[in-house]
Amino acid sequence: GQQVMQIPQYQHVQEGEDFTTYCNSSTTLSNIQWYKQRPGGHPVFLIQLVKSGEVKKQKRLTFQFGEAKKNSSLHITATQTTDVGTYFCAGPGFSSGSARQLTFGSGTQLTVLP
Amino acid sequence: DGGITQSPKYLFRKEGQNVTLSCEQNLNHDAMYWYRQDPGQGLRLIYYSQIVNDFQKGDIAEGYSVSREKKESFPLTVTSAQKNPTAFYLCASSIGLAPSTDTQYFGPGTRLTVL
């Protein structure tokens, strides 16, 4: 079924460095969502992108949806220790039940070294 | 205070025992979901329900069962048939208009350890 691939799996950065995670799909996505999960916590919704080429910003976070709506990225400028966690992208996919559901990527685990 | 609650946060069971994880929401959402998360991995869908008294298998339903008798509640039973039940279990809900595009709201999760 539909797979949403996410890279890298792990990323260690020095505090103040930038960070980017990428999400790729083999098929066109109607929308893509991003979630953040702090260590020991639960995923929390960050943003949804629906338009081709869309760019949205939340303070130091910049989210992009590709022109072909097959890929997306999350870029964090000047990382802080509060950015630590796992970032997931999620897009429409097919589950065993055949109805379209949100399918989560495997996530990028970000570590920020002080 | 609106949200999703899961209890307990940590649960220990002996091998061969069934165990039921609770999930309650007061967001008035129609759709509810159960995910399993293993260390360093993403979320895998176990079961979902888009309306009361109806639910569908997700990608890894074997060894699990659910019920949806009330809109607010979607309990998950991990049966003895589940071969590797130790994991972090997350419940989520969404408004239910379009499950593939709705934002999902997650509960705090239950960490199940089977000894």
PDB file of C-alpha atoms in Angstrom:
ATOM      1  CA  GLY A   1       0.000   0.000   0.000  1.00  0.00           C
ATOM      2  CA  GLN A   2       0.857   3.662   0.108  1.00  0.00           C
ATOM      3  CA  GLN A   3       4.119   4.345   1.867  1.00  0.00           C
ATOM      4  CA  VAL A   4       5.383   7.616   3.186  1.00  0.00           C
ATOM      5  CA  MET A   5       9.171   7.458   3.501  1.00  0.00           C
ATOM      6  CA  GLN A   6      11.003   9.790   5.831  1.00  0.00           C
ATOM      7  CA  ILE A   7      14.712  10.579   6.070  1.00  0.00           C
ATOM      8  CA  PRO A   8      16.977  10.745   7.925  1.00  0.00           C
ATOM      9  CA  GLN A   9      16.012   8.362  10.700  1.00  0.00           C
ATOM     10  CA  TYR A  10      18.293  10.090  13.214  1.00  0.00           C
ATOM     11  CA  GLN A  11      19.932  13.501  13.312  1.00  0.00           C
ATOM     12  CA  HIS A  12      22.264  14.951  15.904  1.00  0.00           C
ATOM     13  CA  VAL A  13      22.948  18.673  15.720  1.00  0.00           C
ATOM     14  CA  GLN A  14      24.764  21.195  17.840  1.00  0.00           C
ATOM     15  CA  GLU A  15      22.476  23.787  19.385  1.00  0.00           C
ATOM     16  CA  GLY A  16      22.183  26.687  16.976  1.00  0.00           C
ATOM     17  CA  GLU A  17      22.627  24.560  13.843  1.00  0.00           C
ATOM     18  CA  ASP A  18      19.859  24.059  11.333  1.00  0.00           C
ATOM     19  CA  PHE A  19      17.947  20.817  10.829  1.00  0.00           C
ATOM     20  CA  THR A  20      15.887  19.406   7.961  1.00  0.00           C
ATOM     21  CA  THR A  21      13.805  16.273   7.623  1.00  0.00           C
ATOM     22  CA  TYR A  22      12.327  15.045   4.367  1.00  0.00           C
ATOM     23  CA  CYS A  23       9.212  13.091   3.542  1.00  0.00           C
ATOM     24  CA  ASN A  24       8.726  11.336   0.199  1.00  0.00           C
ATOM     25  CA  SER A  25       5.815   9.530  -1.407  1.00  0.00           C
ATOM     26  CA  SER A  26       5.656   7.508  -4.610  1.00  0.00           C
ATOM     27  CA  THR A  27       2.215   8.907  -5.367  1.00  0.00           C
ATOM     28  CA  THR A  28       0.613  12.319  -5.239  1.00  0.00           C
ATOM     29  CA  LEU A  29      -0.699  13.296  -1.832  1.00  0.00           C
ATOM     30  CA  SER A  30      -3.836  15.318  -1.282  1.00  0.00           C
ATOM     31  CA  ASN A  31      -2.305  16.698   1.890  1.00  0.00           C
ATOM     32  CA  ILE A  32       0.554  16.137   4.278  1.00  0.00           C
ATOM     33  CA  GLN A  33       0.657  16.659   8.022  1.00  0.00           C
ATOM     34  CA  TRP A  34       3.549  17.033  10.432  1.00  0.00           C
ATOM     35  CA  TYR A  35       3.590  15.939  14.055  1.00  0.00           C
ATOM     36  CA  LYS A  36       6.142  16.226  16.852  1.00  0.00           C
ATOM     37  CA  GLN A  37       6.624  13.694  19.619  1.00  0.00           C
ATOM     38  CA  ARG A  38       8.746  14.721  22.591  1.00  0.00           C
ATOM     39  CA  PRO A  39      10.700  11.938  24.346  1.00  0.00           C
ATOM     40  CA  GLY A  40       8.264   9.916  26.440  1.00  0.00           C
ATOM     41  CA  GLY A  41       5.326  11.887  25.063  1.00  0.00           C
ATOM     42  CA  HIS A  42       2.685  11.568  22.410  1.00  0.00           C
ATOM     43  CA  PRO A  43       2.514  12.992  18.872  1.00  0.00           C
ATOM     44  CA  VAL A  44       1.220  16.535  18.663  1.00  0.00           C
ATOM     45  CA  PHE A  45      -0.054  18.060  15.438  1.00  0.00           C
ATOM     46  CA  LEU A  46       2.119  20.834  14.013  1.00  0.00           C
ATOM     47  CA  ILE A  47       0.731  21.719  10.606  1.00  0.00           C
ATOM     48  CA  GLN A  48      -1.093  20.569   7.484  1.00  0.00           C
ATOM     49  CA  LEU A  49      -0.122  21.424   3.895  1.00  0.00           C
ATOM     50  CA  VAL A  50      -2.572  20.980   1.041  1.00  0.00           C
ATOM     51  CA  LYS A  51      -1.466  23.159  -1.898  1.00  0.00           C
ATOM     52  CA  SER A  52       1.227  22.427  -4.443  1.00  0.00           C
ATOM     53  CA  GLY A  53       4.383  24.382  -3.570  1.00  0.00           C
ATOM     54  CA  GLU A  54       2.918  25.576  -0.284  1.00  0.00           C
ATOM     55  CA  VAL A  55       5.269  27.032   2.313  1.00  0.00           C
ATOM     56  CA  LYS A  56       4.212  27.698   5.886  1.00  0.00           C
ATOM     57  CA  LYS A  57       6.231  29.062   8.784  1.00  0.00           C
ATOM     58  CA  GLN A  58       5.872  28.699  12.524  1.00  0.00           C
ATOM     59  CA  LYS A  59       8.564  30.807  14.168  1.00  0.00           C
ATOM     60  CA  ARG A  60      11.810  28.901  13.433  1.00  0.00           C
ATOM     61  CA  LEU A  61      10.028  26.042  11.644  1.00  0.00           C
ATOM     62  CA  THR A  62       9.454  26.131   7.882  1.00  0.00           C
ATOM     63  CA  PHE A  63       7.279  23.541   6.188  1.00  0.00           C
ATOM     64  CA  GLN A  64       7.216  22.970   2.434  1.00  0.00           C
ATOM     65  CA  PHE A  65       5.030  20.875   0.148  1.00  0.00           C
ATOM     66  CA  GLY A  66       6.581  19.987  -3.200  1.00  0.00           C
ATOM     67  CA  GLU A  67       5.259  21.192  -6.513  1.00  0.00           C
ATOM     68  CA  ALA A  68       4.280  17.659  -7.486  1.00  0.00           C
ATOM     69  CA  LYS A  69       2.758  17.053  -4.021  1.00  0.00           C
ATOM     70  CA  LYS A  70       4.924  13.974  -3.589  1.00  0.00           C
ATOM     71  CA  ASN A  71       7.377  15.303  -1.062  1.00  0.00           C
ATOM     72  CA  SER A  72       7.577  17.629   1.881  1.00  0.00           C
ATOM     73  CA  SER A  73      10.200  19.000   4.219  1.00  0.00           C
ATOM     74  CA  LEU A  74      10.441  20.485   7.676  1.00  0.00           C
ATOM     75  CA  HIS A  75      13.328  22.856   8.322  1.00  0.00           C
ATOM     76  CA  ILE A  76      14.254  24.197  11.743  1.00  0.00           C
ATOM     77  CA  THR A  77      16.505  27.244  11.866  1.00  0.00           C
ATOM     78  CA  ALA A  78      18.931  27.637  14.767  1.00  0.00           C
ATOM     79  CA  THR A  79      17.843  24.609  16.761  1.00  0.00           C
ATOM     80  CA  GLN A  80      17.245  24.828  20.479  1.00  0.00           C
ATOM     81  CA  THR A  81      17.130  22.097  23.109  1.00  0.00           C
ATOM     82  CA  THR A  82      13.355  22.448  23.149  1.00  0.00           C
ATOM     83  CA  ASP A  83      13.316  21.127  19.563  1.00  0.00           C
ATOM     84  CA  VAL A  84      14.395  17.674  20.737  1.00  0.00           C
ATOM     85  CA  GLY A  85      11.983  14.934  19.728  1.00  0.00           C
ATOM     86  CA  THR A  86      10.799  12.839  16.825  1.00  0.00           C
ATOM     87  CA  TYR A  87       9.185  14.544  13.854  1.00  0.00           C
ATOM     88  CA  PHE A  88       6.674  12.552  11.817  1.00  0.00           C
ATOM     89  CA  CYS A  89       5.099  13.307   8.501  1.00  0.00           C
ATOM     90  CA  ALA A  90       1.741  11.722   7.678  1.00  0.00           C
ATOM     91  CA  GLY A  91      -0.168  11.418   4.450  1.00  0.00           C
ATOM     92  CA  PRO A  92      -3.149   9.537   3.046  1.00  0.00           C
ATOM     93  CA  GLY A  93      -2.607   5.841   2.586  1.00  0.00           C
ATOM     94  CA  PHE A  94      -4.473   2.583   2.430  1.00  0.00           C
ATOM     95  CA  SER A  95      -4.749   0.381   5.442  1.00  0.00           C
ATOM     96  CA  SER A  96      -5.754  -3.253   5.417  1.00  0.00           C
ATOM     97  CA  GLY A  97      -9.343  -2.122   5.748  1.00  0.00           C
ATOM     98  CA  SER A  98      -9.087  -0.505   2.297  1.00  0.00           C
ATOM     99  CA  ALA A  99     -10.404   2.873   3.373  1.00  0.00           C
ATOM    100  CA  ARG A 100      -7.941   5.695   3.097  1.00  0.00           C
ATOM    101  CA  GLN A 101      -6.325   6.548   6.401  1.00  0.00           C
ATOM    102  CA  LEU A 102      -3.510   8.721   7.574  1.00  0.00           C
ATOM    103  CA  THR A 103      -0.216   6.844   7.189  1.00  0.00           C
ATOM    104  CA  PHE A 104       2.708   7.961   9.304  1.00  0.00           C
ATOM    105  CA  GLY A 105       6.315   8.031   8.201  1.00  0.00           C
ATOM    106  CA  SER A 106       8.910   6.333  10.373  1.00  0.00           C
ATOM    107  CA  GLY A 107       9.969   9.647  11.856  1.00  0.00           C
ATOM    108  CA  THR A 108      13.218  11.582  12.276  1.00  0.00           C
ATOM    109  CA  GLN A 109      14.599  11.587  15.781  1.00  0.00           C
ATOM    110  CA  LEU A 110      16.317  14.900  16.495  1.00  0.00           C
ATOM    111  CA  THR A 111      18.915  15.271  19.226  1.00  0.00           C
ATOM    112  CA  VAL A 112      20.201  18.742  20.022  1.00  0.00           C
ATOM    113  CA  LEU A 113      23.540  18.894  21.789  1.00  0.00           C
ATOM    114  CA  PRO A 114      23.983  21.908  24.082  1.00  0.00           C
TER     115      PRO A 114
ATOM    116  CA  ASP B   1     -10.868  20.421  29.924  1.00  0.00           C
ATOM    117  CA  GLY B   2     -11.218  18.702  26.544  1.00  0.00           C
ATOM    118  CA  GLY B   3      -8.961  15.920  25.406  1.00  0.00           C
ATOM    119  CA  ILE B   4      -8.186  12.249  25.198  1.00  0.00           C
ATOM    120  CA  THR B   5      -7.350  10.176  28.218  1.00  0.00           C
ATOM    121  CA  GLN B   6      -5.687   6.817  28.337  1.00  0.00           C
ATOM    122  CA  SER B   7      -5.169   4.775  31.421  1.00  0.00           C
ATOM    123  CA  PRO B   8      -3.076   3.486  32.920  1.00  0.00           C
ATOM    124  CA  LYS B   9       0.182   5.107  31.777  1.00  0.00           C
ATOM    125  CA  TYR B  10       2.158   1.940  32.542  1.00  0.00           C
ATOM    126  CA  LEU B  11       0.742  -1.580  32.532  1.00  0.00           C
ATOM    127  CA  PHE B  12       2.387  -4.871  33.333  1.00  0.00           C
ATOM    128  CA  ARG B  13       0.881  -8.237  32.523  1.00  0.00           C
ATOM    129  CA  LYS B  14       1.935 -11.828  32.526  1.00  0.00           C
ATOM    130  CA  GLU B  15       2.274 -13.669  29.273  1.00  0.00           C
ATOM    131  CA  GLY B  16      -0.949 -15.390  28.242  1.00  0.00           C
ATOM    132  CA  GLN B  17      -3.278 -12.863  29.867  1.00  0.00           C
ATOM    133  CA  ASN B  18      -5.639 -10.638  27.965  1.00  0.00           C
ATOM    134  CA  VAL B  19      -5.456  -6.955  28.868  1.00  0.00           C
ATOM    135  CA  THR B  20      -7.736  -4.050  27.995  1.00  0.00           C
ATOM    136  CA  LEU B  21      -6.450  -0.525  27.448  1.00  0.00           C
ATOM    137  CA  SER B  22      -8.906   2.291  27.882  1.00  0.00           C
ATOM    138  CA  CYS B  23      -9.317   5.364  25.692  1.00  0.00           C
ATOM    139  CA  GLU B  24     -11.842   8.123  26.353  1.00  0.00           C
ATOM    140  CA  GLN B  25     -12.367  11.410  24.526  1.00  0.00           C
ATOM    141  CA  ASN B  26     -14.622  14.364  25.218  1.00  0.00           C
ATOM    142  CA  LEU B  27     -13.883  16.204  21.972  1.00  0.00           C
ATOM    143  CA  ASN B  28     -17.130  14.974  20.378  1.00  0.00           C
ATOM    144  CA  HIS B  29     -15.075  13.336  17.636  1.00  0.00           C
ATOM    145  CA  ASP B  30     -16.623  10.632  15.481  1.00  0.00           C
ATOM    146  CA  ALA B  31     -13.408   8.835  14.528  1.00  0.00           C
ATOM    147  CA  MET B  32     -11.054   7.053  16.883  1.00  0.00           C
ATOM    148  CA  TYR B  33      -7.850   5.115  16.285  1.00  0.00           C
ATOM    149  CA  TRP B  34      -5.419   2.782  17.981  1.00  0.00           C
ATOM    150  CA  TYR B  35      -1.742   2.786  17.072  1.00  0.00           C
ATOM    151  CA  ARG B  36       1.185   0.741  18.209  1.00  0.00           C
ATOM    152  CA  GLN B  37       4.665   2.283  18.478  1.00  0.00           C
ATOM    153  CA  ASP B  38       7.809   0.230  18.959  1.00  0.00           C
ATOM    154  CA  PRO B  39      11.120   1.832  20.018  1.00  0.00           C
ATOM    155  CA  GLY B  40      12.598   4.008  17.297  1.00  0.00           C
ATOM    156  CA  GLN B  41       9.731   3.294  14.939  1.00  0.00           C
ATOM    157  CA  GLY B  42       6.721   5.053  13.552  1.00  0.00           C
ATOM    158  CA  LEU B  43       3.061   4.536  14.282  1.00  0.00           C
ATOM    159  CA  ARG B  44       1.292   1.469  12.985  1.00  0.00           C
ATOM    160  CA  LEU B  45      -2.497   1.420  12.808  1.00  0.00           C
ATOM    161  CA  ILE B  46      -4.180  -1.407  14.711  1.00  0.00           C
ATOM    162  CA  TYR B  47      -7.890  -0.562  14.462  1.00  0.00           C
ATOM    163  CA  TYR B  48      -9.999   2.455  13.681  1.00  0.00           C
ATOM    164  CA  SER B  49     -13.620   3.412  14.072  1.00  0.00           C
ATOM    165  CA  GLN B  50     -15.426   6.107  12.133  1.00  0.00           C
ATOM    166  CA  ILE B  51     -18.756   5.759  13.871  1.00  0.00           C
ATOM    167  CA  VAL B  52     -20.302   4.136  16.915  1.00  0.00           C
ATOM    168  CA  ASN B  53     -20.842   0.375  16.601  1.00  0.00           C
ATOM    169  CA  ASP B  54     -18.513   0.138  13.619  1.00  0.00           C
ATOM    170  CA  PHE B  55     -14.775  -0.416  13.383  1.00  0.00           C
ATOM    171  CA  GLN B  56     -12.234  -1.593  10.831  1.00  0.00           C
ATOM    172  CA  LYS B  57      -8.944  -3.455  10.964  1.00  0.00           C
ATOM    173  CA  GLY B  58      -5.794  -1.504  10.375  1.00  0.00           C
ATOM    174  CA  ASP B  59      -2.435  -2.835   9.241  1.00  0.00           C
ATOM    175  CA  ILE B  60      -1.624  -4.946  12.317  1.00  0.00           C
ATOM    176  CA  ALA B  61      -4.976  -6.055  13.787  1.00  0.00           C
ATOM    177  CA  GLU B  62      -4.028  -9.671  14.490  1.00  0.00           C
ATOM    178  CA  GLY B  63      -4.097 -10.442  18.212  1.00  0.00           C
ATOM    179  CA  TYR B  64      -6.122  -7.331  19.061  1.00  0.00           C
ATOM    180  CA  SER B  65      -9.831  -6.590  19.444  1.00  0.00           C
ATOM    181  CA  VAL B  66     -11.841  -3.404  19.962  1.00  0.00           C
ATOM    182  CA  SER B  67     -15.364  -2.215  20.637  1.00  0.00           C
ATOM    183  CA  ARG B  68     -17.110   1.093  20.049  1.00  0.00           C
ATOM    184  CA  GLU B  69     -20.318   1.049  22.041  1.00  0.00           C
ATOM    185  CA  LYS B  70     -20.139   4.753  22.888  1.00  0.00           C
ATOM    186  CA  LYS B  71     -18.877   7.702  20.916  1.00  0.00           C
ATOM    187  CA  GLU B  72     -16.535   8.693  23.732  1.00  0.00           C
ATOM    188  CA  SER B  73     -14.910   5.316  24.295  1.00  0.00           C
ATOM    189  CA  PHE B  74     -12.768   2.978  22.185  1.00  0.00           C
ATOM    190  CA  PRO B  75     -11.143   0.296  24.356  1.00  0.00           C
ATOM    191  CA  LEU B  76      -8.452  -1.989  22.943  1.00  0.00           C
ATOM    192  CA  THR B  77      -7.952  -5.565  24.135  1.00  0.00           C
ATOM    193  CA  VAL B  78      -4.553  -7.110  23.652  1.00  0.00           C
ATOM    194  CA  THR B  79      -5.202 -10.827  23.548  1.00  0.00           C
ATOM    195  CA  SER B  80      -2.903 -13.712  24.326  1.00  0.00           C
ATOM    196  CA  ALA B  81      -2.766 -14.367  20.578  1.00  0.00           C
ATOM    197  CA  GLN B  82      -0.647 -11.227  20.080  1.00  0.00           C
ATOM    198  CA  LYS B  83       2.845 -12.647  19.814  1.00  0.00           C
ATOM    199  CA  ASN B  84       4.818  -9.595  20.820  1.00  0.00           C
ATOM    200  CA  PRO B  85       2.525  -7.291  22.797  1.00  0.00           C
ATOM    201  CA  THR B  86       5.126  -5.222  24.647  1.00  0.00           C
ATOM    202  CA  ALA B  87       4.897  -1.753  23.090  1.00  0.00           C
ATOM    203  CA  PHE B  88       3.666   1.810  23.493  1.00  0.00           C
ATOM    204  CA  TYR B  89      -0.028   2.068  22.582  1.00  0.00           C
ATOM    205  CA  LEU B  90      -1.473   5.371  21.417  1.00  0.00           C
ATOM    206  CA  CYS B  91      -5.121   6.234  21.015  1.00  0.00           C
ATOM    207  CA  ALA B  92      -6.167   9.114  18.791  1.00  0.00           C
ATOM    208  CA  SER B  93      -9.334  10.770  17.614  1.00  0.00           C
ATOM    209  CA  SER B  94     -10.358  13.055  14.782  1.00  0.00           C
ATOM    210  CA  ILE B  95     -13.454  14.932  13.807  1.00  0.00           C
ATOM    211  CA  GLY B  96     -14.273  12.186  11.307  1.00  0.00           C
ATOM    212  CA  LEU B  97     -15.096  14.173   8.187  1.00  0.00           C
ATOM    213  CA  ALA B  98     -12.274  12.612   6.170  1.00  0.00           C
ATOM    214  CA  PRO B  99      -9.912  10.264   8.028  1.00  0.00           C
ATOM    215  CA  SER B 100      -7.096  10.690   5.519  1.00  0.00           C
ATOM    216  CA  THR B 101      -7.045  14.462   5.956  1.00  0.00           C
ATOM    217  CA  ASP B 102      -8.375  15.105   9.451  1.00  0.00           C
ATOM    218  CA  THR B 103      -5.973  16.254  12.122  1.00  0.00           C
ATOM    219  CA  GLN B 104      -5.511  13.564  14.749  1.00  0.00           C
ATOM    220  CA  TYR B 105      -5.371  14.267  18.468  1.00  0.00           C
ATOM    221  CA  PHE B 106      -3.464  11.773  20.550  1.00  0.00           C
ATOM    222  CA  GLY B 107      -3.825  10.582  24.101  1.00  0.00           C
ATOM    223  CA  PRO B 108      -0.797  10.300  26.404  1.00  0.00           C
ATOM    224  CA  GLY B 109      -0.366   6.596  25.617  1.00  0.00           C
ATOM    225  CA  THR B 110      -0.110   3.376  27.610  1.00  0.00           C
ATOM    226  CA  ARG B 111       3.198   1.576  27.859  1.00  0.00           C
ATOM    227  CA  LEU B 112       2.416  -2.147  28.066  1.00  0.00           C
ATOM    228  CA  THR B 113       5.018  -4.605  29.237  1.00  0.00           C
ATOM    229  CA  VAL B 114       4.283  -8.309  29.103  1.00  0.00           C
ATOM    230  CA  LEU B 115       6.494 -10.365  31.361  1.00  0.00           C
TER     231      LEU B 115
END
